[in-house]
mmCIF file of C-alpha atoms and ligand atoms in Angstrom:
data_model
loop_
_atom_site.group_PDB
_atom_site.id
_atom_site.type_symbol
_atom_site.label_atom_id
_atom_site.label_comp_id
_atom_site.label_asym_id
_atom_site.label_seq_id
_atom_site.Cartn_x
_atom_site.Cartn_y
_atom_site.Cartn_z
ATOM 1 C CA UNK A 1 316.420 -161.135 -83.668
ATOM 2 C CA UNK A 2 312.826 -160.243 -82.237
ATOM 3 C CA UNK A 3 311.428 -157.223 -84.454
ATOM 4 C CA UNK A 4 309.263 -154.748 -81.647
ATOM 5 C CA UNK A 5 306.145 -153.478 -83.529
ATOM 6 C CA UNK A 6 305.848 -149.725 -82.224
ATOM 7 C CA UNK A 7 302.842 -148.059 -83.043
ATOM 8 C CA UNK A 8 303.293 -144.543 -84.251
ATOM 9 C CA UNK A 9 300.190 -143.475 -81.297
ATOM 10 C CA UNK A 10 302.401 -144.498 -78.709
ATOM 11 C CA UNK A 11 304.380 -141.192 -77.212
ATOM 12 C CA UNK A 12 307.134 -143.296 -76.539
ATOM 13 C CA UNK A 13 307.837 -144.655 -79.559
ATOM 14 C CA UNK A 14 310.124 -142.045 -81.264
ATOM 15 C CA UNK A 15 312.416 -142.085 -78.209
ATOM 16 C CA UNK A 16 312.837 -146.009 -78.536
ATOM 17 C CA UNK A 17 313.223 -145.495 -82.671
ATOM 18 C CA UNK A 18 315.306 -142.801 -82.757
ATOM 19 C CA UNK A 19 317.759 -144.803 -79.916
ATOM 20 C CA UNK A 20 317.780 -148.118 -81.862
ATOM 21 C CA UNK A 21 318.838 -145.754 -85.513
ATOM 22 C CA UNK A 22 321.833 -144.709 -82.874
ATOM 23 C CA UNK A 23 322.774 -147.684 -82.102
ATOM 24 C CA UNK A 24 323.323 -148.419 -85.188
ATOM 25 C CA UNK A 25 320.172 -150.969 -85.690
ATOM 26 C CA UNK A 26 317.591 -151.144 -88.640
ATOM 27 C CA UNK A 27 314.238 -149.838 -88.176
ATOM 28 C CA UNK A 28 311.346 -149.316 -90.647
ATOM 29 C CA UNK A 29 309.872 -145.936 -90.707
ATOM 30 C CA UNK A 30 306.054 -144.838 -92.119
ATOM 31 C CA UNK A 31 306.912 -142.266 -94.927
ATOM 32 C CA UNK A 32 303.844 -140.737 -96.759
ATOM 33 C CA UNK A 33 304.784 -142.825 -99.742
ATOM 34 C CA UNK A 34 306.315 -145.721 -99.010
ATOM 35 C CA UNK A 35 307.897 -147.106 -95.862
ATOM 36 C CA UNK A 36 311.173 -147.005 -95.482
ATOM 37 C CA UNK A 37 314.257 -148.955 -94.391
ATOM 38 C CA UNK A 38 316.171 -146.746 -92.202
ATOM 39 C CA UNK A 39 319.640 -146.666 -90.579
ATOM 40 C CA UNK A 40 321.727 -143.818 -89.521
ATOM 41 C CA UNK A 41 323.078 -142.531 -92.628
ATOM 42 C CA UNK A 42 326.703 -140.997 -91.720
ATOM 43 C CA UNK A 43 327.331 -144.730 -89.978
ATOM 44 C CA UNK A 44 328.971 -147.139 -92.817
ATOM 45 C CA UNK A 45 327.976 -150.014 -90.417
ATOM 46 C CA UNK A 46 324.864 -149.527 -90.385
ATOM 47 C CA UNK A 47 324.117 -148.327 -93.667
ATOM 48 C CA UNK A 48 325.858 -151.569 -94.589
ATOM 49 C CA UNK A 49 322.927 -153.828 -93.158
ATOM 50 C CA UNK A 50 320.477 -151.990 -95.218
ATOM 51 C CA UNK A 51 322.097 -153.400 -98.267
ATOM 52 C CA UNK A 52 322.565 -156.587 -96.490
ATOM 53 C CA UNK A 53 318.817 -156.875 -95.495
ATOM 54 C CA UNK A 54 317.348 -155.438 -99.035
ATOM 55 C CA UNK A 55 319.743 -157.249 -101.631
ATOM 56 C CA UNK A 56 319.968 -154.365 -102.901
ATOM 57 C CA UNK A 57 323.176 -153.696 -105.477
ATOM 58 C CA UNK A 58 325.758 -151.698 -104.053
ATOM 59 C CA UNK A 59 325.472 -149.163 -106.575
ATOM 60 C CA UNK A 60 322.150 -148.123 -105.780
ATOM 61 C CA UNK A 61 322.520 -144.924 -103.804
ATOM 62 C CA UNK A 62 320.366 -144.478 -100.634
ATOM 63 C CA UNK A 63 317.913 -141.023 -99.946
ATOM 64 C CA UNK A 64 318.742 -139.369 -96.915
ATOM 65 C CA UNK A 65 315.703 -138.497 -94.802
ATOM 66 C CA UNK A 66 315.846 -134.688 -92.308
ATOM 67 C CA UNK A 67 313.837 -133.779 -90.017
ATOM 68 C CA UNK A 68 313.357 -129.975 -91.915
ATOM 69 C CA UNK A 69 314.376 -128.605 -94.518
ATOM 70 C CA UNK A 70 317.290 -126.527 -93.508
ATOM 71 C CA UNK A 71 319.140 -129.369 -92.437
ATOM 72 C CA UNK A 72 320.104 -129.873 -96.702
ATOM 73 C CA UNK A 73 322.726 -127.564 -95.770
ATOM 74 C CA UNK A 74 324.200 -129.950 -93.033
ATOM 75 C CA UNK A 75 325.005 -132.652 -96.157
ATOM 76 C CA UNK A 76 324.860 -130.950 -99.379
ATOM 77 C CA UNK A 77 327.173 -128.026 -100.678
ATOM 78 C CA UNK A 78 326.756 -125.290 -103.919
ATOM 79 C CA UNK A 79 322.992 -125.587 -102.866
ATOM 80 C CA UNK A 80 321.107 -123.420 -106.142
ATOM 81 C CA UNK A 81 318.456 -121.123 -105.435
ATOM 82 C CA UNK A 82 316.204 -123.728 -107.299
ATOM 83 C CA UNK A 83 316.134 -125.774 -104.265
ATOM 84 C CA UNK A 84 315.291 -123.580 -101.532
ATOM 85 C CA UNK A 85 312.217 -122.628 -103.813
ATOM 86 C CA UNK A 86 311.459 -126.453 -104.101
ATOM 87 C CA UNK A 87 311.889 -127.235 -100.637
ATOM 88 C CA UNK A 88 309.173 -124.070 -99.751
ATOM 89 C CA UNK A 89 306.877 -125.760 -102.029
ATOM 90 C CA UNK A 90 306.986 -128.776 -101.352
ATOM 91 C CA UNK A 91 308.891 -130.076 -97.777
ATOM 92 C CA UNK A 92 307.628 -131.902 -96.052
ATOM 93 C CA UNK A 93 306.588 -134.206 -98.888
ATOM 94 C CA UNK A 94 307.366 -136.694 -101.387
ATOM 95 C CA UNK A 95 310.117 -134.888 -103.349
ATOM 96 C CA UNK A 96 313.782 -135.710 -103.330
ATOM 97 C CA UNK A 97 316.305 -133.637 -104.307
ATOM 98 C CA UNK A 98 319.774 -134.558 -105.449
ATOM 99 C CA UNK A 99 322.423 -132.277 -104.386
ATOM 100 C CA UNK A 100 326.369 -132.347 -104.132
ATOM 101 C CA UNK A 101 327.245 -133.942 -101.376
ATOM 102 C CA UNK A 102 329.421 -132.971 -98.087
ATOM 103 C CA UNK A 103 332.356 -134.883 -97.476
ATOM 104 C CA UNK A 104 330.965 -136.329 -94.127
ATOM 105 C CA UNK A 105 328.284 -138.526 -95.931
ATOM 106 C CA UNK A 106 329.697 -141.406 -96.479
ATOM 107 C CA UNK A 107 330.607 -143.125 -100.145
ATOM 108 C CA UNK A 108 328.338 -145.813 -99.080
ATOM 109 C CA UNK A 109 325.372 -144.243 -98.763
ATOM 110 C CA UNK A 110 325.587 -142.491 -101.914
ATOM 111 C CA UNK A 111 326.797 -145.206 -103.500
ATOM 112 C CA UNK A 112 330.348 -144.192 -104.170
ATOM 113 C CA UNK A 113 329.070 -140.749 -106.262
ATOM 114 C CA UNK A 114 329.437 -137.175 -105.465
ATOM 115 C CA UNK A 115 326.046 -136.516 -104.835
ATOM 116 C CA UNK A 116 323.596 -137.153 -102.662
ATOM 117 C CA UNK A 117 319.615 -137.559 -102.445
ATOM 118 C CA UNK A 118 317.773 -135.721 -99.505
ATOM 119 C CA UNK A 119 314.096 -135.239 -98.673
ATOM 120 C CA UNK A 120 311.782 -133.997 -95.605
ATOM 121 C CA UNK A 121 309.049 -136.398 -95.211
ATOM 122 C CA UNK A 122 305.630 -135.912 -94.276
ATOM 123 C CA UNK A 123 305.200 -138.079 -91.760
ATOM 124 C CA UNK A 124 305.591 -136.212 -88.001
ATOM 125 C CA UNK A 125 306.396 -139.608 -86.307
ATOM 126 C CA UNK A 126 309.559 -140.172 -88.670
ATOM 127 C CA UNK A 127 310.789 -136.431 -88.262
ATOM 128 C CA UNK A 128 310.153 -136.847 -84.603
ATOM 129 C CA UNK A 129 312.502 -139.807 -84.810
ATOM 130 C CA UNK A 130 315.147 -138.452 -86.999
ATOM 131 C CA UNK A 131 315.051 -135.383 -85.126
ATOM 132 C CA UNK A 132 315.411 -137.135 -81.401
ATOM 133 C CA UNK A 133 318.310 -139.197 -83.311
ATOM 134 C CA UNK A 134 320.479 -136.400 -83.841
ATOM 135 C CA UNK A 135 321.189 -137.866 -87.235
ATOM 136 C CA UNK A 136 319.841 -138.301 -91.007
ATOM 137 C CA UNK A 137 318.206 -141.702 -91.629
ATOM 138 C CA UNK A 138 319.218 -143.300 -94.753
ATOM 139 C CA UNK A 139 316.283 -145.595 -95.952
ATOM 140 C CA UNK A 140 315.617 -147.159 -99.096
ATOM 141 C CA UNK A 141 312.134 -148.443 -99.755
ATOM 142 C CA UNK A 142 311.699 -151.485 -97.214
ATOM 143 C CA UNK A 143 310.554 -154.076 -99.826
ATOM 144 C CA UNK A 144 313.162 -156.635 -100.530
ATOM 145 C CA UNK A 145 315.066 -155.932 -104.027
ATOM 146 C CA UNK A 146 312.995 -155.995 -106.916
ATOM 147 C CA UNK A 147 310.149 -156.439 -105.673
ATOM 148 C CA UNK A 148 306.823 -154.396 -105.173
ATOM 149 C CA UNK A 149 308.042 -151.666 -102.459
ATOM 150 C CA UNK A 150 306.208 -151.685 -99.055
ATOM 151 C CA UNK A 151 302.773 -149.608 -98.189
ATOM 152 C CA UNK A 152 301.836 -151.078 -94.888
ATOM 153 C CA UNK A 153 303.470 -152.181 -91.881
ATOM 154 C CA UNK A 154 302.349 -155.573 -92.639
ATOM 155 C CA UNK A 155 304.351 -155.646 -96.057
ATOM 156 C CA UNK A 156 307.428 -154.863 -93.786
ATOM 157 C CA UNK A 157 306.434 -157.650 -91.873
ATOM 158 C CA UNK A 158 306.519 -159.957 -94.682
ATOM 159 C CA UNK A 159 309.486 -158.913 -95.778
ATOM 160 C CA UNK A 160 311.641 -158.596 -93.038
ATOM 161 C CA UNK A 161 310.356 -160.212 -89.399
ATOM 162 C CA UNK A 162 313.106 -161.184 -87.111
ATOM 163 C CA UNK A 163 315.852 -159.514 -89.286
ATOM 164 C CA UNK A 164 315.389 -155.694 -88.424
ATOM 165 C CA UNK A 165 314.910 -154.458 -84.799
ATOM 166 C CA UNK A 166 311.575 -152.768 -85.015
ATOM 167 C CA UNK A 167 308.977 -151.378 -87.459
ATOM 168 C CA UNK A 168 307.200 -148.345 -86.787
ATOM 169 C CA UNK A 169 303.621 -148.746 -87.734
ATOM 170 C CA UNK A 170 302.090 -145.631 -89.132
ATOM 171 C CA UNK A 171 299.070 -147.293 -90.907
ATOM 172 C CA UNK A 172 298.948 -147.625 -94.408
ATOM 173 C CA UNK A 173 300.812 -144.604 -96.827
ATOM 174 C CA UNK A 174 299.287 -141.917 -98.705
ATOM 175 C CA UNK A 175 300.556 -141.662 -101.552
ATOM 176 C CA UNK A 176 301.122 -145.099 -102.222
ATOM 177 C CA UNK A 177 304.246 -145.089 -104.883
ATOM 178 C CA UNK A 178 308.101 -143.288 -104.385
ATOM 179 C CA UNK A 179 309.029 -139.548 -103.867
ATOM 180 C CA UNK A 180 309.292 -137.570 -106.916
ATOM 181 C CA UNK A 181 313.062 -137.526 -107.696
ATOM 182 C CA UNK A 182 315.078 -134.230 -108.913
ATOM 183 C CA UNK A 183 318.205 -133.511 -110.017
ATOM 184 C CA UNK A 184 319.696 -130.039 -109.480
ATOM 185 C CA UNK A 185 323.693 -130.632 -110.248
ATOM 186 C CA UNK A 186 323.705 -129.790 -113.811
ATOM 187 C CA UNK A 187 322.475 -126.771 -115.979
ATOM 188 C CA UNK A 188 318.854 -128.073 -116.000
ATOM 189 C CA UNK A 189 317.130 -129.481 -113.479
ATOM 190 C CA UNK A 190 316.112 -133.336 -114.563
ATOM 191 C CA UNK A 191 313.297 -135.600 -113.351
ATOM 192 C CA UNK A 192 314.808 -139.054 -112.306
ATOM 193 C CA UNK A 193 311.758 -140.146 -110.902
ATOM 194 C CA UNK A 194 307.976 -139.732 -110.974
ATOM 195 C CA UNK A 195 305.896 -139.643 -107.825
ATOM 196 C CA UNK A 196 303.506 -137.382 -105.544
ATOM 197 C CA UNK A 197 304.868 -134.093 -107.063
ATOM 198 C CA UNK A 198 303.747 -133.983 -110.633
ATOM 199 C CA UNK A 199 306.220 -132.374 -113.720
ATOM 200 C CA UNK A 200 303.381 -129.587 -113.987
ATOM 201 C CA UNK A 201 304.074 -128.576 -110.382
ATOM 202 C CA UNK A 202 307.747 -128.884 -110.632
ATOM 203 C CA UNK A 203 307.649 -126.719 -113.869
ATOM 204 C CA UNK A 204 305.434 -124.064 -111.901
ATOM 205 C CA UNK A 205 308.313 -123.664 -109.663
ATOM 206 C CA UNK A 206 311.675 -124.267 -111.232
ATOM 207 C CA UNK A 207 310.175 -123.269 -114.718
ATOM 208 C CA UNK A 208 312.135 -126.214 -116.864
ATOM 209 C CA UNK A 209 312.171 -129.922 -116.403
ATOM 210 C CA UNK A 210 314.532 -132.430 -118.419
ATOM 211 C CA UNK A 211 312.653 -136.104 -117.814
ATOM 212 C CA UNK A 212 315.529 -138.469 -117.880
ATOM 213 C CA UNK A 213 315.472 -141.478 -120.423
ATOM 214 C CA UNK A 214 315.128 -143.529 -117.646
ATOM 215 C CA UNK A 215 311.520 -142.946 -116.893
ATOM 216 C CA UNK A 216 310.124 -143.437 -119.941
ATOM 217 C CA UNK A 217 312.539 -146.495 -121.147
ATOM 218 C CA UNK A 218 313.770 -149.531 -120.006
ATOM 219 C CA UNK A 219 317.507 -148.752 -119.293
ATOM 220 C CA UNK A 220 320.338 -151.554 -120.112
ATOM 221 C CA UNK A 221 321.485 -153.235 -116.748
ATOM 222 C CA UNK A 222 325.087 -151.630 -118.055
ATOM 223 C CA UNK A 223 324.119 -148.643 -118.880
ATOM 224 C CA UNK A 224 325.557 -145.726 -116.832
ATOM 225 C CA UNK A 225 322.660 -143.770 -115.422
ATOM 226 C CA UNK A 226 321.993 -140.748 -113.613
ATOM 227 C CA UNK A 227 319.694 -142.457 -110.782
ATOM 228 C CA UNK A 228 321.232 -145.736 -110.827
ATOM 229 C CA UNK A 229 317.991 -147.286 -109.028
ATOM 230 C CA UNK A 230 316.358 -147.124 -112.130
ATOM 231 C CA UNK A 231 318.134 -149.603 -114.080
ATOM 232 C CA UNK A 232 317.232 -152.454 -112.130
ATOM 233 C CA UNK A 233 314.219 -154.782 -112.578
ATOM 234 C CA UNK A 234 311.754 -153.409 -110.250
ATOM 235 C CA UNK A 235 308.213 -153.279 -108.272
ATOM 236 C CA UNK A 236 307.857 -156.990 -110.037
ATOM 237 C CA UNK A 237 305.309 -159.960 -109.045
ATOM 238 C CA UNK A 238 306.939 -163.754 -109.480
ATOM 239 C CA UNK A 239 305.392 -164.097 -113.033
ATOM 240 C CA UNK A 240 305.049 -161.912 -116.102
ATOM 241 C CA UNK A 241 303.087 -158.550 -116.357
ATOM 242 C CA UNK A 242 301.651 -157.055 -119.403
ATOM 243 C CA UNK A 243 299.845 -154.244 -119.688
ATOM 244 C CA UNK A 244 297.085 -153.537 -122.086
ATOM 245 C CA UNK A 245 295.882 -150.379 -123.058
ATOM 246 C CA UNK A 246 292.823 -149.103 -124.861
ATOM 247 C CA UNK A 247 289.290 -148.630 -124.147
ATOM 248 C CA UNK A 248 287.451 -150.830 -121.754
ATOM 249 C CA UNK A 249 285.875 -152.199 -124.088
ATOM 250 C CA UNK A 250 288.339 -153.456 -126.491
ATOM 251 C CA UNK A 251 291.412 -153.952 -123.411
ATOM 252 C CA UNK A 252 288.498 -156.598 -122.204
ATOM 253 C CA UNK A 253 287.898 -158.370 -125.027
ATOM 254 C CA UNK A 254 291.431 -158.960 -125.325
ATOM 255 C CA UNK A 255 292.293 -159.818 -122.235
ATOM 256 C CA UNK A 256 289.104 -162.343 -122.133
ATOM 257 C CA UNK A 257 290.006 -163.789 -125.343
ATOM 258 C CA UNK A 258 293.796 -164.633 -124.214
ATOM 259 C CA UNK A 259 293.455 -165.613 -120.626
ATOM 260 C CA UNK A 260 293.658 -168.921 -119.606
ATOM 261 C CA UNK A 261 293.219 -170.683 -116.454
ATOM 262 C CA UNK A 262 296.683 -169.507 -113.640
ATOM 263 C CA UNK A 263 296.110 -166.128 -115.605
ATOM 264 C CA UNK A 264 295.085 -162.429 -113.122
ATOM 265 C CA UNK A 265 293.472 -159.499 -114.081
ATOM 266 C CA UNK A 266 294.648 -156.342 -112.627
ATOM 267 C CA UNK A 267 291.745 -153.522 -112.982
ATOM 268 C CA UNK A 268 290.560 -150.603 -111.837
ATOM 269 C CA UNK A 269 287.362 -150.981 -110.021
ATOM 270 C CA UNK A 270 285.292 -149.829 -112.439
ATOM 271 C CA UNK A 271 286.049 -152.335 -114.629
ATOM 272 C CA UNK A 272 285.299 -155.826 -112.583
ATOM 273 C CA UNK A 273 282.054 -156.465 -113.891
ATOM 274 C CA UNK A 274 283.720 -156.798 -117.258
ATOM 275 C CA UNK A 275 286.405 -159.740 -116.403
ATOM 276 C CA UNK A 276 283.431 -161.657 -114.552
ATOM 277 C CA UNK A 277 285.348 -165.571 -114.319
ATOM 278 C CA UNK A 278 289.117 -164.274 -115.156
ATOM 279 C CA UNK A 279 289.859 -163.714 -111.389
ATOM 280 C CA UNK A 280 290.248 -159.934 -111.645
ATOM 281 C CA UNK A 281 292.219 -158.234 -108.851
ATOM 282 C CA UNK A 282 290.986 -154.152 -108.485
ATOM 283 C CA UNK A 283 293.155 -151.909 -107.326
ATOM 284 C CA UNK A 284 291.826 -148.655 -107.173
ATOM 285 C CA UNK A 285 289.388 -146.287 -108.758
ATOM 286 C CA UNK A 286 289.750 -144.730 -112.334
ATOM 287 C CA UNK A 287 288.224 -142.214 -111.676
ATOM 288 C CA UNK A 288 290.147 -141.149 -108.675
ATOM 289 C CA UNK A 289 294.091 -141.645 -109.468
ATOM 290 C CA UNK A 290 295.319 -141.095 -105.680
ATOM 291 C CA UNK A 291 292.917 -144.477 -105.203
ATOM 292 C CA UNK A 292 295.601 -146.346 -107.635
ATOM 293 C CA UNK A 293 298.664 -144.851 -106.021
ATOM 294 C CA UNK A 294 297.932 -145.985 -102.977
ATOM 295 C CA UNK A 295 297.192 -149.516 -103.629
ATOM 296 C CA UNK A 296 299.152 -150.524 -106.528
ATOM 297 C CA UNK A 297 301.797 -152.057 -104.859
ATOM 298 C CA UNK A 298 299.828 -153.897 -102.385
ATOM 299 C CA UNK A 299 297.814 -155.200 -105.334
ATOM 300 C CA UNK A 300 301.197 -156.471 -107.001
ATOM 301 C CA UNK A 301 302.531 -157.941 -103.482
ATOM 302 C CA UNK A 302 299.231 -159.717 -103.445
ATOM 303 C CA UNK A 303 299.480 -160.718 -107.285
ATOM 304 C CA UNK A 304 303.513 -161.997 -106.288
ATOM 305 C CA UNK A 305 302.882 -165.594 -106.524
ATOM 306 C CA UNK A 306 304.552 -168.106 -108.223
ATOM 307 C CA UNK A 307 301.370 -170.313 -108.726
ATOM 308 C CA UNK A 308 300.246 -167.041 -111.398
ATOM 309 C CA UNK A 309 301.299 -167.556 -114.764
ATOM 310 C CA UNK A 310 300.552 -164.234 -116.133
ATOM 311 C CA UNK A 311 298.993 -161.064 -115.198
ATOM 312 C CA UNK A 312 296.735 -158.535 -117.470
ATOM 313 C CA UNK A 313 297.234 -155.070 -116.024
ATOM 314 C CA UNK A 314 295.274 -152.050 -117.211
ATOM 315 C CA UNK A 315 297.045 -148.529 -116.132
ATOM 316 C CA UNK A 316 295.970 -145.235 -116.220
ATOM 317 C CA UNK A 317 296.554 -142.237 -118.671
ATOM 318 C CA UNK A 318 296.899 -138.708 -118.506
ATOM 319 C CA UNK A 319 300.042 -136.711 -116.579
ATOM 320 C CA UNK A 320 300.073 -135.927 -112.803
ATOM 321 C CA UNK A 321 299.995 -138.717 -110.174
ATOM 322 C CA UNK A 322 298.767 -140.815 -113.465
ATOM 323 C CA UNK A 323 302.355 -140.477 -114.574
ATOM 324 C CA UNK A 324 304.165 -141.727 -111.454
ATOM 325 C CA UNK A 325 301.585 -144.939 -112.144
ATOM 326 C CA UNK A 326 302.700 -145.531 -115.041
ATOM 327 C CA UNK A 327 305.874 -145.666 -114.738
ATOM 328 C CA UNK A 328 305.743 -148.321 -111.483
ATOM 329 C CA UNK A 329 303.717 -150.451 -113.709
ATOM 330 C CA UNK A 330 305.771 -150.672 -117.155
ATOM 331 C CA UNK A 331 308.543 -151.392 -114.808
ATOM 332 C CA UNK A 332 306.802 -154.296 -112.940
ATOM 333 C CA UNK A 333 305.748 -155.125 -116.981
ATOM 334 C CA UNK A 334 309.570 -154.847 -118.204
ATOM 335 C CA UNK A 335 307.789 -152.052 -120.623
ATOM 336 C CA UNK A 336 305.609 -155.090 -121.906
ATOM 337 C CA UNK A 337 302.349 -153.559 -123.486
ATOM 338 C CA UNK A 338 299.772 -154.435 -125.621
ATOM 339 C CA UNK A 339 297.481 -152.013 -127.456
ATOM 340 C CA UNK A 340 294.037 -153.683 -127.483
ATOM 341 C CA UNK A 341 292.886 -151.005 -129.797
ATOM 342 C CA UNK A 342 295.326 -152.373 -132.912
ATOM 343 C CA UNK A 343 294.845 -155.782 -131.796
ATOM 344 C CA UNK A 344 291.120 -157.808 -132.675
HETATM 345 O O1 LIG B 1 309.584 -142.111 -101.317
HETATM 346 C C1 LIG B 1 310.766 -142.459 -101.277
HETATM 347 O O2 LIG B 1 311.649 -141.857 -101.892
HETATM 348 C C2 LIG B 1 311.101 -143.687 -100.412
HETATM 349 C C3 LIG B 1 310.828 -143.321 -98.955
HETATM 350 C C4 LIG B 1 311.293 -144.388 -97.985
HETATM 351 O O3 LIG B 1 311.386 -142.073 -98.665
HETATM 352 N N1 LIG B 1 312.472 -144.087 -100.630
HETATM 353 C C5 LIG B 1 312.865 -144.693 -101.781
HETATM 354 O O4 LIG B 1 314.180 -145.075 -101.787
HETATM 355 O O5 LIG B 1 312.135 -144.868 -102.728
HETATM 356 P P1 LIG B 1 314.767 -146.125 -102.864
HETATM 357 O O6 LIG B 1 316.127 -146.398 -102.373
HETATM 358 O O7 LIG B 1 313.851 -147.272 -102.999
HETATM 359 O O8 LIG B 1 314.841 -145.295 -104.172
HETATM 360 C C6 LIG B 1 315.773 -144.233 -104.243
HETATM 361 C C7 LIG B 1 316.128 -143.935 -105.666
HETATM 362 C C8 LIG B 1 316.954 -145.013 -106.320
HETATM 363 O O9 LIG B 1 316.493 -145.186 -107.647
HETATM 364 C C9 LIG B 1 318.365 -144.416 -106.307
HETATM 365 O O10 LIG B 1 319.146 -144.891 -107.362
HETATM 366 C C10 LIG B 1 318.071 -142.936 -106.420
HETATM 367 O O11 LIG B 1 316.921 -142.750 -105.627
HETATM 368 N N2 LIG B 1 319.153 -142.092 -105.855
HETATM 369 C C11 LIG B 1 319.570 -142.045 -104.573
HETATM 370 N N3 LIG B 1 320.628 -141.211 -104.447
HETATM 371 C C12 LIG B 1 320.867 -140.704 -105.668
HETATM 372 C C13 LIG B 1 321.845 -139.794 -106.214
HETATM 373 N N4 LIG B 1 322.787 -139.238 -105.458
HETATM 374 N N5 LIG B 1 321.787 -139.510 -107.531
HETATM 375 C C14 LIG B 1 320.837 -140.076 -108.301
HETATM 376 N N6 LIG B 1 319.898 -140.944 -107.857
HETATM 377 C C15 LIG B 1 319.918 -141.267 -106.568
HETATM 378 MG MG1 LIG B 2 312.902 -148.805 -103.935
#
């Protein structure tokens, strides 16, 4: 199949996208976090070649983008109160909420449960295209299965040239990592998934958070979770990833007193003068956390080479949009870490 690269400048491109998604064809959309892999979601069919193009498990519920925020009520049912005030605060953006779902969504997009993941976007192009569709596009991250999800058009292109029908190039994303993921069908509302929207500013609004086990832990491949996404290996280069935490100072002398030739250093810019000779890979500022979000995954697509036989990663602290970091990179580490400040 010949993919069509549309640019998201061209006027004519949401008419073509949103045609292809109703004809049942696979197109990648620009999200402000990651791009997606999008299908009509109420079509079985063609949610079916999203699995097929991903390898993605078939347990692993899909999110299903609208073009505004009143269209929740088109797929979900018993919506609480708590989700009208998150969608005000926060559609369009990079929050999903998990809702129960309407009968007409199909078991395959949710994965066989009784709920079902929706979020507005904030990308116009992609709610110009759902919109002019006429239906909600289901679209998992684009990246293949397990590994580092996809930030630019050209990681789509990597990925998936000559298998999908087009990919709608809206430059590189934002945010750089996932939507935020919440889930409002029990008593409390519980964070499945880190991202844009930060605990603190879910707290301001709903005023209680649980954080699910499964962002702070790696979760048996068995285990029955709430977001089953999160039990899979994810976000991971070819070879190993530890992280190593500490000072500067101390996270380089361990790192320079381990590495050995085949060995990458991923840093934060600040930080390159001090792994001088161990082939250190930046990717983003420390001082500036949205500079890490957005290009941590492109860092680990670049560091996704079986020729590497180990990578050193340093990672931010602190809570916000440092949080969401985190938790990308102890996944791509298999919660790996090494604290330089207990080792000498
Ligand atoms: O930012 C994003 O959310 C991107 C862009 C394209 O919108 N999409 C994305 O989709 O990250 P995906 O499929 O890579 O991750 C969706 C996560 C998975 O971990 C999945 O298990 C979880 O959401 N999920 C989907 N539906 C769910 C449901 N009904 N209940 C619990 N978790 C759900
Ligand atoms: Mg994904």
């Amino acid at each position: 199949m010949l993919t069509q690269y549309l640019s998201a400048d061209d006027p004519q491109t949401p008419e073509i996208a949103a045609e292809l998604i109703r004809n049942g064809e696979l197109v990648a959309i620009p999200t402000e976090t990651v791009y997606g892999l999008g299908a009509d979601g109420l079509n079985e069919e063609a949610v079916a070649k999203i699995f097929k193009a991903k390898g993605r498990p078939q347990d692993n519920p899909l999110i299903l983008h609208i073009w505004a925020p009143e269209q929740m009520e088109d797929f979900c049912h018993h919506i609480p109160k708590a989700a009208y005030d998150l969608a005000r605060a926060f559609w369009p953006g990079p929050l999903t909420i998990v809702l129960p779902a309407r009968d007409l969504v199909p078991k395959r997009t949710t994965g066989g449960l009784a709920t079902v993941a929706v979020r507005c976007p904030d990308s116009a192009v992609t709610r110009e295209i759902i919109r002019l569709a006429g239906v909600p596009i289901a679209a998992p991250s684009a990246n293949i299965s397990g590994k580092p999800s996809t930030t630019t058009a050209d990681h789509v292109r990597y990925d998936h040239d000559g298998k999908i029908a087009a990919v709608v190039d809206g430059g590189p994303c934002r945010v750089g990592v996932e939507s935020t993921i919440v889930d409002l069908t029990e008593d409390r509302p519980r964070l499945l998934r880190p991202g844009g929207i930060t605990p603190a500013q879910l707290i301001e609004v709903l005023g209680d958070l649980v954080i699910d086990k499964a962002v702070t832990s790696q979760i048996d491949k068995d285990a029955v979770v709430k977001a089953p996404g999160m039990k899979y290996r994810h976000y991971a280069p070819a070879e190993p990833v530890v992280i190593v935490s500490g000072s500067r100072e101390k996270a380089a002398a361990y790192i320079r007193a381990h590495f050995t030739p085949g060995d990458r250093v991923l840093c934060f810019e600040e930080e390159l003068p001090l792994y001088e000779g161990c082939n250190p890979l930046s990717y983003g500022r420390e001082a500036d956390v949205n500079t890490l979000s957005a290009g941590l995954f492109g860092a680990l697509r670049e560091l996704d080479d079986p020729a590497i036989h180990q990578v050193y990663a340093r990672c931010p602290v602190g809570d916000g949009v440092a949080y969401a970091v985190q938790n990308r990179l102890k996944k791509a580490a298999a919660f790996h870490i090494v604290d330089a400040e207990e080792e000498t």
